Coordinates of C-alpha atoms in Angstrom, one line a residue:
M335 CA 32.5 -78.2 159.9
S336 CA 33.5 -80.1 163.0
R337 CA 33.8 -78.1 166.2
I338 CA 36.5 -78.1 168.8
E339 CA 35.3 -79.4 172.1
V340 CA 35.7 -77.0 175.0
L341 CA 37.1 -79.0 177.9
K342 CA 36.3 -78.1 181.4
T343 CA 39.2 -76.9 183.6
Y344 CA 38.4 -78.0 187.2
K345 CA 39.4 -75.6 189.9
I346 CA 40.7 -76.3 193.4
F347 CA 38.8 -75.8 196.6
I348 CA 40.2 -73.6 199.4
G349 CA 38.3 -72.0 202.2
G350 CA 34.9 -72.7 200.7
K351 CA 35.8 -71.0 197.4
F352 CA 37.0 -72.3 194.0
P353 CA 40.1 -70.4 193.0
R354 CA 42.3 -71.1 190.1
T355 CA 45.7 -72.4 191.1
E356 CA 48.2 -69.6 191.9
S357 CA 50.7 -71.3 189.6
G358 CA 48.5 -70.9 186.5
R359 CA 49.5 -74.4 185.5
F360 CA 47.3 -77.4 184.6
Y361 CA 47.7 -80.9 183.3
P362 CA 45.5 -82.8 180.8
L363 CA 43.5 -85.7 182.3
K364 CA 43.3 -88.6 179.8
N365 CA 41.4 -91.8 179.4
N366 CA 42.6 -94.1 176.7
N367 CA 44.8 -91.3 175.4
K368 CA 41.7 -89.0 175.0
I369 CA 41.8 -85.8 176.9
I370 CA 38.7 -85.5 179.1
A371 CA 39.4 -82.5 181.2
N372 CA 42.1 -80.1 182.4
M373 CA 43.2 -80.3 186.1
C374 CA 44.9 -77.6 188.1
L375 CA 48.5 -78.2 189.1
S376 CA 48.5 -76.9 192.6
S377 CA 51.5 -75.0 193.9
V378 CA 53.2 -74.7 197.3
K379 CA 51.4 -71.4 197.8
D380 CA 48.1 -73.1 197.1
F381 CA 48.8 -75.6 199.8
R382 CA 49.9 -72.8 202.3
N383 CA 46.7 -70.9 201.6
A384 CA 44.7 -74.1 202.2
V385 CA 46.5 -74.7 205.5
V386 CA 45.6 -71.1 206.6
A387 CA 42.0 -71.8 205.7
A388 CA 42.0 -75.1 207.6
R389 CA 43.6 -73.6 210.7
S390 CA 41.1 -70.7 210.8
A391 CA 38.2 -73.1 210.6
Q392 CA 39.5 -75.7 213.0
G393 CA 38.6 -74.0 216.3
G394 CA 35.0 -73.4 215.4
W395 CA 34.6 -76.9 213.9
A396 CA 36.1 -78.7 217.0
T397 CA 33.9 -76.8 219.4
K398 CA 30.7 -77.6 217.5
T399 CA 28.6 -80.2 219.4
A400 CA 29.2 -83.7 218.3
Y401 CA 25.6 -84.0 217.4
N402 CA 25.8 -81.0 215.1
R403 CA 28.9 -82.5 213.3
S404 CA 26.8 -85.7 212.9
Q405 CA 24.0 -83.7 211.3
I406 CA 26.4 -82.0 208.9
L407 CA 28.0 -85.3 207.8
Y408 CA 24.5 -86.7 207.2
R409 CA 23.7 -83.6 205.1
I410 CA 26.7 -84.3 202.9
A411 CA 25.4 -87.8 202.3
E412 CA 22.0 -86.3 201.4
V413 CA 23.5 -83.9 198.8
L414 CA 25.7 -86.6 197.4
E415 CA 22.6 -88.9 197.0
G416 CA 20.9 -86.2 195.0
R417 CA 23.9 -86.0 192.6
K418 CA 24.5 -89.7 192.4
A419 CA 24.1 -89.9 188.6
Q420 CA 26.7 -87.2 188.0
F421 CA 29.3 -89.0 190.1
I422 CA 28.6 -92.4 188.4
E423 CA 29.1 -90.7 185.0
E424 CA 32.4 -89.0 186.1
L425 CA 33.8 -92.4 187.3
E426 CA 32.8 -93.9 183.9
T427 CA 34.4 -91.1 182.1
Q428 CA 37.7 -91.9 183.9
G429 CA 37.5 -95.5 182.8
I430 CA 35.5 -97.2 185.7
V431 CA 32.8 -99.7 184.5
K432 CA 29.3 -98.6 185.3
S433 CA 28.5 -101.4 187.8
K434 CA 31.6 -100.7 189.9
A435 CA 31.1 -96.9 189.6
T436 CA 27.5 -97.3 190.9
Q437 CA 28.7 -99.4 193.8
E438 CA 31.4 -96.9 194.6
V439 CA 29.1 -93.9 194.7
E440 CA 26.4 -95.8 196.8
L441 CA 29.0 -97.0 199.3
S442 CA 30.4 -93.4 199.5
I443 CA 27.0 -92.2 200.6
D444 CA 26.7 -95.1 203.1
R445 CA 30.2 -94.5 204.5
L446 CA 29.3 -90.8 205.2
I447 CA 26.3 -92.0 207.2
Y448 CA 28.4 -94.6 209.0
Y449 CA 30.9 -92.0 210.3
A450 CA 28.1 -89.5 211.0
G451 CA 26.8 -92.1 213.4
W452 CA 30.0 -92.2 215.3
C453 CA 30.4 -88.4 215.8
D454 CA 28.6 -88.3 219.1
K455 CA 29.7 -91.8 220.3
Y456 CA 33.4 -92.2 219.7
I457 CA 34.4 -90.1 222.8
Q458 CA 32.4 -92.5 225.0
M459 CA 34.2 -95.4 223.4
H460 CA 37.7 -94.0 223.9
S461 CA 37.4 -92.0 227.1
T462 CA 38.2 -93.6 230.5
V463 CA 38.2 -93.0 234.2
N464 CA 41.7 -93.9 235.5
P465 CA 42.3 -95.5 238.9
V466 CA 44.6 -93.3 241.0
S467 CA 45.9 -93.4 244.6
G468 CA 44.8 -90.2 246.2
S469 CA 42.0 -87.8 246.6
Y470 CA 41.7 -87.1 242.8
F471 CA 39.2 -87.8 240.1
N472 CA 41.3 -88.7 237.0
F473 CA 39.8 -89.1 233.5
S474 CA 41.1 -89.1 229.9
V475 CA 39.2 -88.0 226.8
P476 CA 40.1 -87.8 223.1
E477 CA 40.4 -84.3 221.5
P478 CA 41.1 -83.4 217.8
M479 CA 44.7 -82.9 216.8
G480 CA 44.0 -80.0 214.4
V481 CA 44.9 -79.7 210.8
V482 CA 45.5 -83.0 208.9
A483 CA 47.2 -83.1 205.5
V484 CA 46.0 -86.0 203.3
F485 CA 47.4 -87.8 200.3
A486 CA 44.2 -89.4 198.9
P487 CA 44.3 -92.9 197.4
E488 CA 45.4 -93.0 193.8
D489 CA 43.2 -95.8 192.7
S490 CA 39.9 -94.8 194.2
G491 CA 38.3 -91.7 192.7
L492 CA 35.5 -91.2 195.3
L493 CA 35.1 -93.9 198.0
G494 CA 38.7 -93.7 199.2
L495 CA 38.6 -89.9 199.3
V496 CA 35.3 -89.9 201.2
T497 CA 36.5 -92.5 203.7
Q498 CA 39.6 -90.4 204.6
I499 CA 37.7 -87.0 204.8
C500 CA 34.7 -88.1 206.8
S501 CA 36.8 -90.1 209.3
I502 CA 39.0 -87.0 209.9
I503 CA 36.3 -84.3 210.2
A504 CA 34.0 -86.5 212.3
G505 CA 36.5 -86.1 215.1
G506 CA 36.7 -82.3 214.9
N507 CA 39.8 -82.0 212.7
T508 CA 40.1 -80.0 209.5
C509 CA 42.0 -81.2 206.5
V510 CA 43.9 -80.3 203.3
V511 CA 43.6 -83.1 200.7
L512 CA 45.6 -83.8 197.6
A513 CA 43.3 -85.7 195.3
S514 CA 44.3 -88.6 193.2
E515 CA 46.4 -87.5 190.2
H516 CA 44.8 -90.1 187.9
L517 CA 41.2 -90.0 189.1
P518 CA 40.6 -86.5 190.3
L519 CA 37.2 -85.5 188.8
C520 CA 35.1 -86.7 191.6
A521 CA 37.3 -85.0 194.2
I522 CA 36.4 -81.5 192.8
S523 CA 32.8 -82.4 192.3
F524 CA 32.7 -83.6 195.9
S525 CA 34.0 -80.2 196.9
E526 CA 30.9 -78.8 195.2
V527 CA 28.9 -81.1 197.4
L528 CA 30.7 -79.8 200.5
A529 CA 30.2 -76.2 199.4
T530 CA 26.4 -76.7 199.0
S531 CA 26.0 -78.6 202.3
D532 CA 26.4 -77.3 205.9
V533 CA 30.2 -77.8 206.1
P534 CA 31.8 -74.5 207.3
N535 CA 34.3 -72.9 205.0
G536 CA 37.8 -74.2 205.4
V537 CA 37.0 -77.5 207.2
V538 CA 37.8 -79.4 204.0
N539 CA 40.2 -78.1 201.3
I540 CA 40.9 -80.1 198.2
L541 CA 43.8 -79.6 195.8
T542 CA 44.7 -81.4 192.6
G543 CA 48.2 -81.9 191.3
K544 CA 51.3 -84.2 191.6
I545 CA 52.4 -85.8 194.8
A546 CA 56.0 -85.6 193.6
E547 CA 55.8 -81.8 193.7
L548 CA 53.9 -81.4 197.0
S549 CA 54.8 -84.3 199.3
A550 CA 57.7 -82.3 200.8
V551 CA 55.7 -79.3 201.8
F552 CA 52.8 -81.4 203.1
A553 CA 55.2 -83.2 205.4
S554 CA 57.3 -80.2 206.5
H555 CA 54.7 -77.5 207.0
M556 CA 55.0 -76.4 210.7
N557 CA 51.2 -75.6 211.0
V558 CA 50.1 -79.1 210.0
N559 CA 49.5 -81.4 213.0
A560 CA 49.2 -84.8 211.2
L561 CA 49.8 -86.5 207.9
L562 CA 47.8 -89.3 206.2
Y563 CA 49.3 -91.2 203.3
C564 CA 47.2 -93.8 201.5
G565 CA 49.6 -95.7 199.4
S566 CA 52.5 -98.1 199.4
D567 CA 55.4 -96.2 197.8
S568 CA 58.2 -96.9 200.3
N569 CA 60.3 -93.9 199.1
I570 CA 57.4 -91.4 199.7
I571 CA 56.7 -93.0 203.1
K572 CA 60.3 -92.7 204.2
S573 CA 60.6 -89.1 202.9
I574 CA 57.4 -87.8 204.7
Q575 CA 58.3 -89.6 207.9
V576 CA 61.7 -87.9 208.0
L577 CA 60.3 -84.5 207.2
A578 CA 57.5 -84.8 209.7
I579 CA 60.0 -85.1 212.6
D580 CA 60.7 -81.3 212.8
N581 CA 57.3 -80.6 214.4
I582 CA 56.6 -84.1 215.6
K583 CA 53.7 -84.7 213.2
R584 CA 51.8 -87.9 213.6
V585 CA 52.2 -89.8 210.3
I586 CA 49.5 -92.4 209.5
V587 CA 50.0 -94.8 206.6
R588 CA 46.7 -96.6 205.7
D589 CA 46.1 -99.8 203.9
N590 CA 45.3 -98.8 200.3
S591 CA 43.4 -102.0 199.4
D592 CA 39.9 -102.2 198.1
Y593 CA 37.8 -99.5 199.8
I594 CA 34.7 -101.5 199.2
D595 CA 35.8 -103.7 202.1
E596 CA 34.0 -103.1 205.3
K597 CA 37.3 -102.9 207.2
H598 CA 37.4 -99.3 206.1
E599 CA 34.4 -98.6 208.3
N600 CA 36.5 -98.4 211.3
L601 CA 36.1 -96.4 214.6
H602 CA 39.9 -96.3 214.9
Y603 CA 40.1 -94.2 211.7
I604 CA 38.6 -91.4 213.8
Y605 CA 40.9 -92.1 216.8
D606 CA 44.0 -92.0 214.6
F607 CA 43.8 -88.2 214.7
Q608 CA 42.9 -87.7 218.3
E609 CA 45.1 -86.7 221.2
T610 CA 44.3 -87.9 224.7
K611 CA 43.7 -85.2 227.3
T612 CA 43.9 -86.2 231.0
T613 CA 42.4 -84.1 233.7
W614 CA 43.1 -84.4 237.5
H615 CA 40.3 -83.0 239.7
P616 CA 40.7 -83.0 243.5
I617 CA 37.8 -84.6 245.4
E618 CA 37.1 -85.7 249.0
Q619 CA 38.5 -89.1 250.0
I620 CA 35.4 -91.3 250.4
G621 CA 36.7 -94.7 251.2
G622 CA 37.9 -95.7 254.6
A623 CA 41.2 -96.8 253.2
G624 CA 42.9 -96.9 249.8
S625 CA 41.9 -95.1 246.7
G626 CA 38.4 -94.1 245.9
Y627 CA 36.2 -91.6 244.2

């Protein structure tokens, strides 16, 4: 007698835990019309819970030393390296050919290390001493914005997701990510990597579901500081830009082309979610005439 295969139902990732969606709903994930898993259909309440977790974690994450954040990103890469075969298999299960799946996983590990290397350097690259007329020392430095809501790329199951997450958390932000609706398996497995590395609970939160159901709450939530959309749907872009106005969220729309391209290893990806803080400090006037320090 043939047996009925028991399909795994992948949970979501909020605050370092793996709860079932509050809605109790799921959708079947298919490849060539064959159901390969069940994915949670996250609700508005799931998103709000994730924002609470991200906000709670943000202060502690932002105040960690840059070197410590670098160590933690490197540790994520180490754990992902140890589970490389699993991620390749999951990409294949979703219809990606093995050679491309292998390349995507290996580049994901390399990209984590790339952004880990910038954690303790990007501030030097983007800070500045400003010339002013008067007995003041004036300097500007980047600081993290806070909580970033992310629509992950639809056509990249792992590499696109990793690129967005590591460029955001490298700069001291926390995030709530909606994984690809069509390629979500690696997103939840990646959350298992995060849970078993040194990432504090709540720094990264990953939901699965439909962008059509959640885009409005992502863009309108008043405790989200910035929004990242990886895609080209003009209707979604216009909608989130309008909804983001209420609390003046920064909306970033990123090029969703091939994430294998090295252009996605970009220092400005970190700076997209930084605010500039300028400090004026009174000092003695040194020069005989004119401005000086």
